[in-house]
């Protein structure tokens, strides 16, 4: 069903027979009717018909090659079968060619190549780019990609996947997007006894015709990323520190290595210890020092050929309590401590108090103006009632016509200014 949605251009051509007709040798005729069909997303089944007039002494075989984007793939194959299954990337031209050969017969020349080429559909540069997938904790596959440079910003890429054992291809459902990075997560797990995993084929496309589809194959074992170790617990046993963390439930036994990093004081003294169990001890520790630990997991090469580490666990510390920072010895003590928290607090706390006090004072002043408006001076009122007649509204009315005229003239001036200025601007524009 999903296969019908990936139409491809098909061209068939016969390659020249140059070189095939060696002196005296009989030349085989090539196979015919080369065609393909999708057996799964990203997987093609090429079929052809046998050549005509093959002598009974000929032990007929077909040799076939794949060329993707002008690069011959390292997959020349010989077979007696009249079909071959290959992968396709869909985003680049794929050429498939086949010829007939008589095995163990140096008197008959191989036939010329019969070639078919599959051209990608969609606009160049719209295919999803930088596809990267990580298999988290043997449970879920998280794939991310970026939009092709010629794809529109609101392209809705979809991801389908298939692997041997799955009836048909499935579409990923949990899409996410973060700062231009597209992504989708799907469940992927196999029975715990399985040690070899099928290759997962991934197809990213869009429902529109413009977006170029792209296929990729991911070998799950190479992209295993263990879950972050949890429940890190530290305890003092005599003069040792005992460290323990939770074991993964999804990994088979003895398939993880843990890297424990710990340090006292500053980070330059950090030590890294590798262990295969989910616990360890640090012997003969200095009881006066504070020790900080974190752990991460890495798949064992015997189980998975992945080099991905889990994220670091949260940090946990054990040891003597921190000195309280005394202002006089502030710098001295705090520099010796790995935590900058008390120092930052001591600087920011008084600052915050001072700033908030100022804000409060300004705010109160405004509040006062609102609640208690300034009391008008009675002398001012009396002055207005009986005093200076020039400022009387009635006398103003007399001059009103004059005033408006004045204003009009002023506006005229402004207008004419604009009027005279505009053509200059327009001319200047034309000149430039
Ligand atoms: C490919 O096609 C041929 C001929 O139709 C068929 O016999 C063969 O089983 C197909 N292969 C696959 C893997 O489907
Ligand atoms: C074919 O191979 C045989 C032995 O393998 C050799 O004697 C003979 O000369 C070869 N013929 C040609 C045309 O290469
Ligand atoms: C994007 O489109 C332009 C113009 O059609 C083309 O020249 C360019 O090659 C495309 N980009 C890619 C990556 O194909
Ligand atoms: C992608 O999906 C959104 C929401 O469904 C829609 O608004 C947008 O038009 C779609 N983009 C394209 C290119 O179709």
Coordinates of C-alpha atoms and ligand atoms in Angstrom, one line a residue:
X1 CA 0.0 0.0 0.0
X2 CA 2.7 2.4 1.0
X3 CA 4.7 1.2 -2.0
X4 CA 2.3 2.6 -4.5
X5 CA 3.0 6.1 -3.1
X6 CA 6.6 6.0 -4.4
X7 CA 6.4 6.2 -8.1
X8 CA 9.7 6.4 -9.8
X9 CA 10.7 7.1 -13.3
X10 CA 11.9 4.1 -15.2
X11 CA 14.1 4.1 -18.2
X12 CA 15.5 1.0 -19.8
X13 CA 18.5 1.1 -22.1
X14 CA 20.9 -1.2 -23.8
X15 CA 24.5 -0.5 -23.3
X16 CA 26.8 -0.6 -26.2
X17 CA 28.4 -4.0 -26.9
X18 CA 31.9 -2.5 -27.2
X19 CA 34.5 -4.8 -25.8
X20 CA 32.1 -7.7 -25.6
X21 CA 32.8 -9.0 -29.1
X22 CA 36.3 -10.3 -28.6
X23 CA 37.9 -11.8 -31.6
X24 CA 36.6 -15.3 -32.4
X25 CA 34.7 -15.7 -29.1
X26 CA 31.0 -16.3 -29.1
X27 CA 29.0 -13.5 -27.4
X28 CA 26.1 -14.4 -25.2
X29 CA 22.9 -12.5 -25.6
X30 CA 21.8 -10.3 -22.7
X31 CA 18.8 -11.0 -20.4
X32 CA 15.6 -9.1 -21.3
X33 CA 12.6 -7.5 -19.7
X34 CA 14.4 -6.0 -16.6
X35 CA 11.9 -4.6 -14.2
X36 CA 11.5 -4.1 -10.5
X37 CA 8.9 -4.0 -7.8
X38 CA 9.0 -2.8 -4.2
X39 CA 9.0 -5.7 -1.7
X40 CA 9.1 -3.3 1.2
X41 CA 9.8 0.3 1.7
X42 CA 13.3 1.0 0.4
X43 CA 13.7 -2.6 -0.9
X44 CA 13.4 -3.5 -4.6
X45 CA 13.1 -6.9 -6.3
X46 CA 14.7 -6.8 -9.7
X47 CA 13.6 -9.5 -12.2
X48 CA 14.5 -10.3 -15.7
X49 CA 14.0 -12.9 -18.4
X50 CA 16.7 -15.3 -19.5
X51 CA 18.7 -14.7 -22.7
X52 CA 17.9 -16.5 -25.9
X53 CA 20.0 -19.1 -27.7
X54 CA 22.1 -20.3 -24.9
X55 CA 24.2 -23.3 -25.7
X56 CA 23.6 -26.4 -23.6
X57 CA 27.2 -26.5 -22.6
X58 CA 26.8 -23.0 -21.0
X59 CA 26.6 -22.9 -17.2
X60 CA 24.5 -19.8 -17.2
X61 CA 24.8 -17.2 -14.4
X62 CA 23.8 -13.6 -14.1
X63 CA 26.1 -10.9 -12.8
X64 CA 24.5 -7.7 -11.6
X65 CA 25.7 -4.3 -10.2
X66 CA 24.2 -1.3 -8.6
X67 CA 25.3 2.2 -9.2
X68 CA 24.0 4.9 -7.0
X69 CA 24.5 8.5 -8.0
X70 CA 27.4 7.6 -10.3
X71 CA 29.1 5.6 -7.6
X72 CA 29.4 1.9 -8.3
X73 CA 28.3 0.0 -5.2
X74 CA 30.6 -2.7 -3.9
X75 CA 27.9 -5.3 -4.6
X76 CA 28.6 -7.1 -7.8
X77 CA 26.7 -10.4 -7.5
X78 CA 26.5 -13.6 -9.4
X79 CA 23.6 -15.9 -9.2
X80 CA 21.6 -18.4 -11.2
X81 CA 18.3 -16.9 -10.0
X82 CA 16.5 -14.4 -12.3
X83 CA 15.9 -11.9 -9.5
X84 CA 17.9 -9.9 -7.1
X85 CA 16.8 -7.8 -4.1
X86 CA 18.5 -4.5 -3.5
X87 CA 18.1 -1.5 -1.3
X88 CA 17.4 1.9 -2.7
X89 CA 17.9 5.3 -1.2
X90 CA 15.2 6.9 -3.4
X91 CA 16.9 10.3 -3.1
X92 CA 19.5 9.6 -5.7
X93 CA 19.5 8.1 -9.1
X94 CA 19.9 4.3 -8.9
X95 CA 21.1 2.3 -11.9
X96 CA 20.8 -1.5 -11.9
X97 CA 22.5 -3.6 -14.6
X98 CA 22.6 -7.3 -15.3
X99 CA 24.3 -9.5 -17.9
X100 CA 24.5 -13.2 -18.7
X101 CA 27.7 -15.1 -18.4
X102 CA 28.7 -18.7 -19.0
X103 CA 30.6 -19.8 -15.9
X104 CA 33.9 -21.8 -16.4
X105 CA 33.7 -21.1 -20.1
X106 CA 36.4 -18.9 -21.5
X107 CA 35.3 -19.3 -25.1
X108 CA 32.0 -17.5 -24.6
X109 CA 32.0 -13.8 -23.9
X110 CA 29.6 -12.3 -21.3
X111 CA 26.7 -10.5 -22.8
X112 CA 26.3 -6.7 -22.9
X113 CA 24.7 -5.1 -19.8
X114 CA 21.0 -4.6 -19.6
X115 CA 20.4 -1.5 -17.5
X116 CA 17.5 0.2 -15.8
X117 CA 17.7 3.5 -14.0
X118 CA 15.4 4.7 -11.2
X119 CA 15.3 8.5 -11.0
X120 CA 14.3 10.2 -7.8
X121 CA 11.0 12.1 -7.7
X122 CA 10.4 15.4 -6.1
X123 CA 12.4 18.7 -6.0
X124 CA 16.2 18.4 -5.5
X125 CA 17.3 19.5 -2.1
X126 CA 13.9 18.8 -0.4
X127 CA 14.8 15.4 1.0
X128 CA 15.3 15.1 4.8
X129 CA 19.0 15.6 5.7
X130 CA 21.3 14.5 8.4
X131 CA 19.3 11.6 9.6
X132 CA 20.5 10.2 12.8
X133 CA 19.0 7.4 14.9
X134 CA 19.8 6.2 18.4
X135 CA 18.4 3.0 20.0
X136 CA 17.6 3.9 23.5
X137 CA 18.0 1.2 26.1
X138 CA 17.0 -1.5 23.6
X139 CA 13.5 -0.1 23.9
X140 CA 12.9 2.8 21.6
X141 CA 14.4 4.2 18.5
X142 CA 14.7 8.0 18.3
X143 CA 15.5 9.4 14.9
X144 CA 16.2 13.0 14.1
X145 CA 16.7 14.9 10.8
X146 CA 16.7 18.3 9.3
X147 CA 14.6 19.7 6.5
X148 CA 16.3 19.7 3.1
X149 CA 17.6 23.2 2.2
X150 CA 15.0 23.6 -0.5
X151 CA 12.1 22.3 1.6
X152 CA 9.6 24.8 3.0
X153 CA 9.6 25.5 6.7
X154 CA 6.3 23.8 7.4
X155 CA 7.1 20.6 5.6
X156 CA 5.5 17.7 7.5
X157 CA 7.9 14.9 7.1
X158 CA 6.7 11.4 8.0
X159 CA 8.8 8.5 9.0
X160 CA 8.0 4.8 8.2
X161 CA 10.1 1.8 9.2
X162 CA 10.4 -1.8 8.4
X163 CA 12.7 -4.7 9.4
X164 CA 12.7 -8.4 8.7
X165 CA 10.1 -9.9 10.9
X166 CA 7.6 -7.1 10.7
X167 CA 4.7 -7.9 8.5
X168 CA 4.5 -4.6 6.8
X169 CA 6.0 -1.2 7.2
X170 CA 4.8 1.0 10.1
X171 CA 4.5 4.7 10.4
X172 CA 6.1 6.4 13.3
X173 CA 3.5 8.3 15.4
X174 CA 5.4 10.3 18.1
X175 CA 6.8 13.3 16.2
X176 CA 8.6 16.2 17.8
X177 CA 10.3 19.3 16.6
X178 CA 12.9 21.4 18.3
X179 CA 14.7 24.4 16.8
X180 CA 14.4 23.1 13.2
X181 CA 15.3 19.6 14.2
X182 CA 12.6 17.1 13.3
X183 CA 12.3 13.8 15.2
X184 CA 10.2 10.8 15.8
X185 CA 10.3 8.0 18.4
X186 CA 9.0 4.4 17.9
X187 CA 9.2 1.3 20.1
X188 CA 11.8 -1.2 19.0
X189 CA 12.6 -4.2 21.0
X190 CA 13.5 -7.8 20.4
X191 CA 13.3 -10.9 22.6
X192 CA 16.2 -10.8 25.1
X193 CA 17.8 -13.9 23.7
X194 CA 18.3 -12.3 20.3
X195 CA 21.8 -11.2 19.7
X196 CA 21.7 -10.3 16.1
X197 CA 19.2 -7.7 15.0
X198 CA 17.7 -7.1 11.6
X199 CA 18.6 -4.0 9.8
X200 CA 15.9 -1.3 10.2
X201 CA 15.0 0.5 7.0
X202 CA 13.7 4.0 7.4
X203 CA 11.8 6.0 4.9
X204 CA 11.3 9.7 5.4
X205 CA 9.0 11.6 3.0
X206 CA 6.0 13.9 2.9
X207 CA 2.5 13.5 1.6
X208 CA 3.2 16.1 -1.1
X209 CA 4.8 15.3 -4.4
X210 CA 7.4 18.0 -4.1
X211 CA 9.3 16.6 -1.2
X212 CA 11.9 14.0 -2.2
X213 CA 11.7 10.8 -0.3
X214 CA 14.8 9.4 1.3
X215 CA 15.7 5.9 2.6
X216 CA 18.3 4.9 5.1
X217 CA 19.3 1.6 6.8
X218 CA 20.2 1.5 10.4
X219 CA 21.9 -1.5 12.1
X220 CA 20.5 -1.4 15.6
X221 CA 23.5 -2.9 17.3
X222 CA 25.7 0.0 16.2
X223 CA 23.4 2.7 17.8
X224 CA 22.6 1.3 21.2
X225 CA 22.6 3.9 23.9
X226 CA 22.0 2.6 27.5
X227 CA 19.7 4.3 29.8
X228 CA 21.2 6.7 32.4
X229 CA 22.1 4.8 35.6
X230 CA 19.7 5.7 38.4
X231 CA 19.5 5.5 42.2
X232 CA 23.1 6.3 42.8
X233 CA 23.7 5.6 46.5
X234 CA 26.9 6.3 48.5
X235 CA 27.8 4.9 51.9
X236 CA 30.8 5.0 54.2
X237 CA 32.0 1.5 55.2
X238 CA 35.0 2.0 57.5
X239 CA 37.5 4.0 55.5
X240 CA 35.9 3.0 52.2
X241 CA 33.2 4.6 50.1
X242 CA 30.7 2.1 48.7
X243 CA 29.0 3.2 45.5
X244 CA 26.0 1.5 44.0
X245 CA 23.4 2.2 41.3
X246 CA 20.5 0.5 39.7
X247 CA 21.0 -2.1 37.0
X248 CA 19.4 -1.9 33.6
X249 CA 16.4 -4.2 33.2
X250 CA 16.4 -4.3 29.5
X251 CA 20.0 -5.3 28.8
X252 CA 21.1 -9.0 29.0
X253 CA 23.5 -9.8 31.9
X254 CA 27.1 -8.8 31.5
X255 CA 26.5 -6.6 28.5
X256 CA 27.2 -3.2 30.1
X257 CA 30.4 -1.6 31.4
X258 CA 30.1 1.3 33.8
X259 CA 32.4 4.2 34.1
X260 CA 32.5 5.8 37.5
X261 CA 33.9 9.2 37.8
X262 CA 34.7 10.7 41.2
X263 CA 36.6 13.7 42.5
X264 CA 37.4 15.6 45.7
X265 CA 37.5 19.3 45.7
X266 CA 38.1 20.6 42.2
X267 CA 37.5 18.7 39.0
X268 CA 41.1 18.4 38.0
X269 CA 41.6 15.5 40.5
X270 CA 38.8 13.5 38.8
X271 CA 39.4 9.8 38.6
X272 CA 37.7 7.4 36.2
X273 CA 37.2 3.7 37.1
X274 CA 35.6 1.1 34.8
X275 CA 33.6 -1.7 36.4
X276 CA 31.4 -4.4 35.0
X277 CA 29.1 -4.7 38.1
X278 CA 26.6 -2.2 39.3
X279 CA 28.7 -1.3 42.4
X280 CA 32.2 -0.5 43.5
X281 CA 34.3 0.7 46.4
X282 CA 36.9 3.4 46.8
X283 CA 39.4 2.2 49.4
X284 CA 41.3 4.3 51.9
X285 CA 39.6 7.6 51.4
X286 CA 40.5 10.8 53.2
X287 CA 37.7 11.2 55.8
X288 CA 38.2 15.1 55.8
X289 CA 37.4 15.4 52.1
X290 CA 34.2 15.5 50.2
X291 CA 33.9 13.0 47.4
X292 CA 31.5 13.5 44.4
X293 CA 30.5 10.6 42.1
X294 CA 28.7 10.1 38.9
X295 CA 28.2 7.0 36.7
X296 CA 27.5 6.3 33.0
X297 CA 27.0 3.0 31.1
X298 CA 28.5 1.8 27.9
X299 CA 27.6 -1.3 25.9
X300 CA 30.2 -4.1 25.9
X301 CA 31.8 -4.7 22.6
X302 CA 31.1 -8.5 22.9
X303 CA 27.3 -7.7 22.9
X304 CA 26.9 -4.6 20.8
X305 CA 29.2 -2.7 18.4
X306 CA 27.9 0.6 19.7
X307 CA 30.2 3.3 21.1
X308 CA 27.5 5.4 22.5
X309 CA 27.6 6.1 26.3
X310 CA 24.5 6.7 28.4
X311 CA 24.2 10.2 29.8
X312 CA 25.9 10.8 33.1
X313 CA 23.9 10.0 36.2
X314 CA 23.1 12.7 38.7
X315 CA 26.0 13.6 40.9
X316 CA 26.1 12.5 44.5
X317 CA 28.5 13.6 47.2
X318 CA 29.7 12.1 50.5
X319 CA 32.2 13.3 53.1
X320 CA 32.9 16.1 55.5
X321 CA 30.3 18.9 55.5
X322 CA 31.2 22.1 53.8
X323 CA 32.8 24.9 55.8
X324 CA 30.4 27.8 56.4
X325 CA 31.5 30.8 54.6
X326 CA 32.7 33.6 56.9
X327 CA 32.8 37.0 55.2
X328 CA 36.5 37.6 56.2
X329 CA 37.6 34.3 54.9
X330 CA 35.1 34.2 52.2
X331 CA 37.4 34.0 49.2
X332 CA 39.9 31.8 50.9
X333 CA 37.3 29.2 52.0
X334 CA 35.0 29.4 49.0
X335 CA 37.8 29.0 46.5
X336 CA 38.8 25.8 48.3
X337 CA 35.3 24.5 48.0
X338 CA 34.1 23.0 44.8
X339 CA 30.6 24.5 45.3
X340 CA 30.2 28.2 44.4
X341 CA 26.7 28.2 45.9
X342 CA 27.5 30.0 49.3
X343 CA 29.7 32.6 47.5
X344 CA 27.0 33.4 45.0
X345 CA 24.4 33.6 47.7
X346 CA 26.5 36.0 49.8
X347 CA 26.9 38.3 46.9
X348 CA 23.4 38.2 45.5
X349 CA 21.5 38.3 48.7
X350 CA 22.4 41.8 49.9
X351 CA 22.2 43.0 46.3
X352 CA 18.7 41.7 45.9
X353 CA 17.6 43.3 49.2
X354 CA 19.1 46.7 48.1
X355 CA 17.4 46.6 44.7
X356 CA 14.0 45.6 46.1
X357 CA 14.2 48.4 48.7
X358 CA 14.8 51.0 46.0
X359 CA 11.9 49.6 43.9
X360 CA 9.7 49.6 47.0
X361 CA 10.5 53.2 47.7
X362 CA 9.8 54.4 44.2
X363 CA 6.6 52.5 44.2
X364 CA 5.5 54.0 47.5
X365 CA 6.2 57.5 46.2
X366 CA 3.9 56.8 43.2
X367 CA 1.3 55.3 45.4
X368 CA 1.3 58.4 47.6
X369 CA 0.7 60.7 44.6
X370 CA -2.3 58.5 43.6
X371 CA -3.9 58.3 47.0
X372 CA -3.1 61.8 48.2
X373 CA -3.1 64.1 45.2
X374 CA -1.2 67.4 45.8
X375 CA -3.5 69.9 47.6
X376 CA -4.1 72.9 45.3
X377 CA -2.8 76.2 46.6
X378 CA -5.9 78.5 47.4
X379 CA -3.9 81.6 46.4
X380 CA -3.5 80.2 42.9
X381 CA -7.3 79.7 42.6
X382 CA -8.0 83.3 43.8
X383 CA -5.4 84.6 41.4
X384 CA -7.1 82.8 38.5
X385 CA -10.6 84.1 39.5
X386 CA -9.8 87.8 39.9
X387 CA -6.3 88.4 38.7
X388 CA -4.7 88.4 35.3
X389 CA -7.5 88.8 32.7
X390 CA -5.2 88.0 29.8
X391 CA -5.4 84.4 30.8
X392 CA -9.2 84.5 30.9
X393 CA -10.8 81.9 28.5
X394 CA -13.1 84.7 27.1
X395 CA -10.2 86.9 26.0
X396 CA -8.6 83.8 24.5
X397 CA -11.7 83.3 22.4
X398 CA -11.2 86.8 20.9
X399 CA -7.9 85.8 19.5
X400 CA -9.1 82.4 18.6
X401 CA -9.5 83.1 14.9
X402 CA -6.0 84.6 14.8
X403 CA -4.6 81.7 16.7
X404 CA -6.2 79.1 14.4
X405 CA -4.9 81.1 11.4
X406 CA -1.5 81.1 12.9
X407 CA -1.7 77.4 13.4
X408 CA -3.0 77.0 9.8
X409 CA 0.0 79.0 8.5
X410 CA 2.3 76.9 10.4
X411 CA 0.7 73.7 9.1
X412 CA 0.8 75.2 5.6
X413 CA 4.5 75.7 6.1
X414 CA 5.0 72.1 7.2
X415 CA 2.9 70.8 4.3
X416 CA 4.7 72.8 1.7
X417 CA 7.9 71.6 3.2
X418 CA 6.8 68.0 2.7
X419 CA 5.5 68.8 -0.8
X420 CA 8.7 70.4 -1.9
X421 CA 10.7 67.7 -0.4
X422 CA 9.0 64.7 -2.0
X423 CA 10.0 65.3 -5.6
X424 CA 13.6 65.8 -4.5
X425 CA 13.5 62.4 -2.8
X426 CA 11.9 60.8 -5.8
X427 CA 14.5 62.3 -8.1
X428 CA 17.3 61.1 -5.9
X429 CA 15.8 57.7 -6.0
X430 CA 15.6 57.7 -9.7
X431 CA 19.2 58.9 -10.0
X432 CA 20.5 56.2 -7.8
Ligands
LIG1 C1 11.3 -11.4 -6.5 O1 10.6 -11.7 -7.7 C2 10.7 -13.1 -8.1 C3 9.9 -13.2 -9.4 O2 8.6 -12.7 -9.3 C4 10.2 -14.0 -7.0 O3 10.3 -15.4 -7.4 C5 11.0 -13.8 -5.8 O4 10.5 -14.6 -4.7 C6 10.9 -12.3 -5.4 N1 11.8 -12.1 -4.2 C7 11.4 -11.5 -3.1 C8 12.3 -11.4 -2.0 O5 10.2 -11.2 -3.0
LIG2 C1 40.7 -21.4 -21.9 O1 41.2 -22.0 -20.8 C2 42.0 -23.1 -21.0 C3 42.4 -23.8 -19.7 O2 41.8 -23.3 -18.6 C4 43.2 -22.7 -21.9 O3 43.9 -23.9 -22.2 C5 42.7 -22.0 -23.1 O4 43.8 -21.6 -23.9 C6 41.8 -20.9 -22.8 N1 41.2 -20.3 -24.0 C7 41.2 -19.0 -24.3 C8 40.6 -18.6 -25.6 O5 41.5 -18.2 -23.4
LIG3 C1 17.9 23.8 -4.4 O1 17.3 24.4 -5.5 C2 18.2 25.1 -6.4 C3 17.4 25.7 -7.5 O2 16.4 24.8 -8.0 C4 19.3 24.1 -6.9 O3 20.2 24.8 -7.7 C5 20.0 23.5 -5.8 O4 20.9 22.5 -6.2 C6 19.0 22.8 -4.8 N1 19.7 22.3 -3.6 C7 20.1 21.1 -3.5 C8 20.8 20.7 -2.3 O5 19.8 20.2 -4.3
LIG4 C1 1.8 20.7 7.9 O1 0.8 20.5 8.8 C2 0.3 21.7 9.4 C3 -0.7 21.3 10.5 O2 -1.4 20.1 10.1 C4 -0.4 22.5 8.3 O3 -0.9 23.7 8.9 C5 0.6 22.8 7.3 O4 0.0 23.5 6.2 C6 1.3 21.6 6.7 N1 2.4 21.9 5.8 C7 2.3 21.6 4.5 C8 3.5 22.0 3.7 O5 1.4 21.0 4.0

